[in-house]
Protein backbone atom coordinates (compact mmCIF):
# COMPACT_ATOMS: atom_id res chain seq x y z
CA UNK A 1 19.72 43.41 20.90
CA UNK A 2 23.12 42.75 22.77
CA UNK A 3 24.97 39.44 21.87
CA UNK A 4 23.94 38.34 25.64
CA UNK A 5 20.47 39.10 25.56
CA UNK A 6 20.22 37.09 22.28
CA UNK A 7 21.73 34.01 23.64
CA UNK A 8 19.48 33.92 26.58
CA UNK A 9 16.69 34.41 24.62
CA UNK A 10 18.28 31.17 21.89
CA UNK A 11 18.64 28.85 25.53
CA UNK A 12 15.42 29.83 27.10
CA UNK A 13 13.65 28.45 23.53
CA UNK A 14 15.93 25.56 22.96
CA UNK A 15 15.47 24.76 26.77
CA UNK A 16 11.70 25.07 26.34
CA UNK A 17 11.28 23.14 23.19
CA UNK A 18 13.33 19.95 24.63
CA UNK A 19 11.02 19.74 27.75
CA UNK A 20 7.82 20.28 25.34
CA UNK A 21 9.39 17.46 23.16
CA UNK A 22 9.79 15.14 26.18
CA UNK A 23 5.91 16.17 27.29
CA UNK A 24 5.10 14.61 23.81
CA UNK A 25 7.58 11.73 23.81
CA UNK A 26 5.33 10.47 27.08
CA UNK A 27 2.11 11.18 25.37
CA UNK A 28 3.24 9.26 22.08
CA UNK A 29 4.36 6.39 24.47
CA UNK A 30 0.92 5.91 25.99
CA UNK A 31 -0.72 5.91 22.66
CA UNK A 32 1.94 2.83 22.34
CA UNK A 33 0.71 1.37 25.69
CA UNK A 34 -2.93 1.35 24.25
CA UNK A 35 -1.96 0.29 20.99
CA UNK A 36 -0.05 -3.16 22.22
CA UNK A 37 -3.09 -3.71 24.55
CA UNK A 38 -5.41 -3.45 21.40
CA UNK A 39 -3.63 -5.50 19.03
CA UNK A 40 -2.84 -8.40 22.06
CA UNK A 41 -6.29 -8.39 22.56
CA UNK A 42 -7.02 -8.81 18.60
CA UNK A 43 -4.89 -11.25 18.66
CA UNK A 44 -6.48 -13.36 21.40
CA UNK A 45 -9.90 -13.02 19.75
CA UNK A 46 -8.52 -14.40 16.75
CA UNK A 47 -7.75 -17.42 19.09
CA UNK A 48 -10.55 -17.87 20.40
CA UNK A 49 -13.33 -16.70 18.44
CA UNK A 50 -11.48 -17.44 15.01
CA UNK A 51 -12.31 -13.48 13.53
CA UNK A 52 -10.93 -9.95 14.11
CA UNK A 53 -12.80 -7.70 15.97
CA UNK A 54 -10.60 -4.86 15.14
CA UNK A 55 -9.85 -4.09 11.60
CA UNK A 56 -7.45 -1.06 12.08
CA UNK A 57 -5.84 1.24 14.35
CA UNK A 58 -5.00 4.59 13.51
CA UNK A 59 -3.48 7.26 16.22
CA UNK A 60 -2.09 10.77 16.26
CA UNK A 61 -0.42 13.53 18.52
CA UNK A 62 -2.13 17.20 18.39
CA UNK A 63 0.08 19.70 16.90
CA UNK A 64 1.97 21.91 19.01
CA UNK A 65 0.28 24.89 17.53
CA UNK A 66 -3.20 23.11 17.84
CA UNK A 67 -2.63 22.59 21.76
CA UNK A 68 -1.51 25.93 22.14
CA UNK A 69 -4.46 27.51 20.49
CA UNK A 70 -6.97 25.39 23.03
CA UNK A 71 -5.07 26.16 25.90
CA UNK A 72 -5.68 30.03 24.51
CA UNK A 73 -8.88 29.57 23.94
CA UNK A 74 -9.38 28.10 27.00
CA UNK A 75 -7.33 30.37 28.89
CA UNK A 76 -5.06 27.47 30.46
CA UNK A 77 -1.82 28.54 30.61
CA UNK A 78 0.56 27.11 28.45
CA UNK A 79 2.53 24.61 30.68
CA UNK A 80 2.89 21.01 32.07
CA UNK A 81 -0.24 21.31 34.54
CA UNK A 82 -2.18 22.68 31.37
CA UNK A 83 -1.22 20.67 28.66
CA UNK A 84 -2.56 17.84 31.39
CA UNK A 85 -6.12 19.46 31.62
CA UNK A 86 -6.38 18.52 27.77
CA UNK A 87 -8.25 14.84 27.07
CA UNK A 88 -7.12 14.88 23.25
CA UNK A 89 -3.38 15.24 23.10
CA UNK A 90 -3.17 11.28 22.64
CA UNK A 91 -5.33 10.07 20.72
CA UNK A 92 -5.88 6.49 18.93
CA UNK A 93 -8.68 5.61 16.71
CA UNK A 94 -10.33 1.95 16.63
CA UNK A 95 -11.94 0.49 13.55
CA UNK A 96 -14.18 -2.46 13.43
CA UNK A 97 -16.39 -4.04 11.41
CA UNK A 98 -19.26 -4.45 12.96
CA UNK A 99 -21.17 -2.24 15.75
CA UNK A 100 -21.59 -4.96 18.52
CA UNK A 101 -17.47 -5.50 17.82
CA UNK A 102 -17.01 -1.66 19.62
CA UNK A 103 -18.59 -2.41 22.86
CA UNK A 104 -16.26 -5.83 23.35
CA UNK A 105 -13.72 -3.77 22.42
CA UNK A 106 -14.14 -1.19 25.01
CA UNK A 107 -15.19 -3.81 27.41
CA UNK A 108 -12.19 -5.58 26.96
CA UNK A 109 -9.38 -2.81 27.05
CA UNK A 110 -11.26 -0.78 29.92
CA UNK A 111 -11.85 -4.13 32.20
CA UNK A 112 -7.52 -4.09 32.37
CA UNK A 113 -6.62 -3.38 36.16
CA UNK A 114 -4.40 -0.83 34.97
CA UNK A 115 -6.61 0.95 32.91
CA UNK A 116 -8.53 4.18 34.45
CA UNK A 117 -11.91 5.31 32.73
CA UNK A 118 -12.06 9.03 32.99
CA UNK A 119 -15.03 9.62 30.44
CA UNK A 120 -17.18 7.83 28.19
CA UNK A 121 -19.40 9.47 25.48
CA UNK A 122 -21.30 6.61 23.56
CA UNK A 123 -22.72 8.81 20.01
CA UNK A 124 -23.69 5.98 18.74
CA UNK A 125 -26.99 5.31 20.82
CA UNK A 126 -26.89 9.02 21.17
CA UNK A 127 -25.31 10.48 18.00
CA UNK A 128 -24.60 14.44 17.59
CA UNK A 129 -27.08 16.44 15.86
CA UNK A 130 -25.46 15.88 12.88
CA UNK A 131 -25.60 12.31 12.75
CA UNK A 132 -22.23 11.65 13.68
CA UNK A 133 -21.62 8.12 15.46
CA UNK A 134 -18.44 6.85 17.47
CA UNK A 135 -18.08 5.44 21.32
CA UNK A 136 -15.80 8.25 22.54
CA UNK A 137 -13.54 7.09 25.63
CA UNK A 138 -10.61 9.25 27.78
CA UNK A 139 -8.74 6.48 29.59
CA UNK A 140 -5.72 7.10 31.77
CA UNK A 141 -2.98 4.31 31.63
CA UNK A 142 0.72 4.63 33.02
CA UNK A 143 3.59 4.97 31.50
CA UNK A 144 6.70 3.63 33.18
CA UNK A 145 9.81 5.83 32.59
CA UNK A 146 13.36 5.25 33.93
CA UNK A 147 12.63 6.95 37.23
CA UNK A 148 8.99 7.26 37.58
CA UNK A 149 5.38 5.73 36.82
CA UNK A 150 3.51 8.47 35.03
CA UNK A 151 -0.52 8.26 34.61
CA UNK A 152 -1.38 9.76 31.20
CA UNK A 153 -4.66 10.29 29.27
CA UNK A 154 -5.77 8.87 25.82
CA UNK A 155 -8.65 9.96 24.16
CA UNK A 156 -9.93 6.41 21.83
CA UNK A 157 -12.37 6.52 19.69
CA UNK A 158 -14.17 3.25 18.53
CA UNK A 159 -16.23 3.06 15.52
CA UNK A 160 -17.22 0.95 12.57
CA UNK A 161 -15.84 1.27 8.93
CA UNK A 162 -19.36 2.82 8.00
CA UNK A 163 -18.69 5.37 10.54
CA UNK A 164 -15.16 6.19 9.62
CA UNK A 165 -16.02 6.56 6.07
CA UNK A 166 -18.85 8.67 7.08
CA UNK A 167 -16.66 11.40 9.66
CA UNK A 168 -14.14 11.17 7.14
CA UNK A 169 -16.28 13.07 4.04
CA UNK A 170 -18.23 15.03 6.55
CA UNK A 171 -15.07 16.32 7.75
CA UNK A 172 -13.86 16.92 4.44
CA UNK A 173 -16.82 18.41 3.39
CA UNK A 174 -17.85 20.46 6.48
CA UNK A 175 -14.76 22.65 5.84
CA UNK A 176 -14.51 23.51 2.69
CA UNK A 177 -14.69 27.26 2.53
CA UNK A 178 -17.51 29.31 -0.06
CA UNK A 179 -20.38 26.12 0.13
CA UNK A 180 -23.51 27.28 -0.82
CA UNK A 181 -26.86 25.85 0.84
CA UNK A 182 -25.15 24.83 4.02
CA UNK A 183 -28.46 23.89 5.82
CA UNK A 184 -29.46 21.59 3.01
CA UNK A 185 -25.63 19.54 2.70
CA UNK A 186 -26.46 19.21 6.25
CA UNK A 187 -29.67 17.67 6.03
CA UNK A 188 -28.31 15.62 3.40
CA UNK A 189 -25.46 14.36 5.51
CA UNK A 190 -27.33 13.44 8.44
CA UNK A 191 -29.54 11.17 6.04
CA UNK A 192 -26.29 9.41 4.99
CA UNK A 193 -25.15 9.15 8.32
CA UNK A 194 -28.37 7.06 9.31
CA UNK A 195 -28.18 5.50 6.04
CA UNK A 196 -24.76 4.08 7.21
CA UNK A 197 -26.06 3.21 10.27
CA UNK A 198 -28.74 1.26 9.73
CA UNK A 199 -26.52 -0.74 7.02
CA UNK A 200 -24.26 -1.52 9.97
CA UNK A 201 -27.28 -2.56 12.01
CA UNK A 202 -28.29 -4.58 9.23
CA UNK A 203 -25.08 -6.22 8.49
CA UNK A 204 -24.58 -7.20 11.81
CA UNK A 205 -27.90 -9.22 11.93
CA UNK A 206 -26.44 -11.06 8.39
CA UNK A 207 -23.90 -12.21 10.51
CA UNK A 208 -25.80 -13.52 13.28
CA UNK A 209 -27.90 -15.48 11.08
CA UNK A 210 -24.96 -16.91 9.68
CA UNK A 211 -23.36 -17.66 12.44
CA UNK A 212 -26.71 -19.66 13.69
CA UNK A 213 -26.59 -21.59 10.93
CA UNK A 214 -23.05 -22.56 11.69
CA UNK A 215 -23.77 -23.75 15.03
CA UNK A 216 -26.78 -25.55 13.48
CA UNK A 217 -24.24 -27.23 11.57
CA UNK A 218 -22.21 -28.24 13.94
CA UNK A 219 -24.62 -29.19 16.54
């Protein structure tokens, strides 16, 4: 290959990585939008209600070679338009405590005026076949650059500790290579997961009585 051909082909890649870096430079600053609007509204709750709601917040970028894959798979092409076809390139994961905690959680970040819902997928009044349980939302919220306002999606997933711990192993477990009796891990699996469930269900009611018998108190 001549020396010229080789340095075009060097300048086309370095030109294309820097503009696929700044795609995911505004993608990681949205996840930092929605992260300072969850943890100011933690905060306030504390305030006001004297408890978390929230325990953590975890969030993540896709891989470049996972978004390219999807796009493949999908047959988007690879480019600005398709990377914004994709819900999950953003994504930030809510933990709380207690179920009833991850519906005034969404309530409260998705009632913001600058907050766009695009799609909501509650599994935990419907879960997945496999018993897996989380309030699923793709929000749009804009990001504010030096010479533009740019609207950019954020998949957020809410769910309790129980159901963290529970996607976590199943995840973990569900791809490990060679397992024998698939169907039956499976079965066993989905029994956990409404183990876990109902243990959130039922821990939430402990609190409620508690907190009855605080206002009792007080009253």
């Amino acid at each position: 290959m001549e020396e010229n051909a080789v340095n075009e082909m060097r300048d086309r890649v370095f030109t294309e990585g820097k503009k696929f870096g700044r795609i995911m430079m505004v993608y990681n600053s949205a996840i930092k939008e929605i992260r300072t609007k969850l943890e100011v509204l933690n905060d306030e709750f504390q305030m006001t209600w004297d408890r978390n709601p929230i325990e953590t917040i975890k969030s993540r970028i896709k891989q470049p070679m996972s978004i390219i894959e999807k796009l493949k798979r999908k047959g988007i092409s690879i480019d600005e338009l398709g990377l914004a076809s994709l819900n999950d390139i953003a994504g930030v994961r809510v933990i709380c405590a207690f179920v009833e905690d991850i519906y005034t959680v969404a309530d409260m970040l998705t009632k913001q005026d600058d907050i766009k819902i695009l799609e909501c997928k509650d599994y935990i009044k419907n879960p997945k076949p496999n018993g897996y349980r989380s309030l699923h939302l793709v929000v749009e919220v804009p990001v504010f650059l030096s010479d533009r306002k740019q609207p950019v999606k954020v998949e957020v997933q809410i769910r309790t500790i129980a159901m963290d711990f529970w996607a976590s192993l199943e995840h973990d477990i569900h791809y490990k290579k060679n397992v024998a009796n698939t169907k039956e891990v499976s079965k066993e699996l989905k029994k956990c997961a409404d183990i876990i469930y109902a243990t959130d269900i039922h821990m939430q009611n402990i609190r409620k009585m508690i907190q009855t018998e605080e206002s009792e108190d007080k009253a």
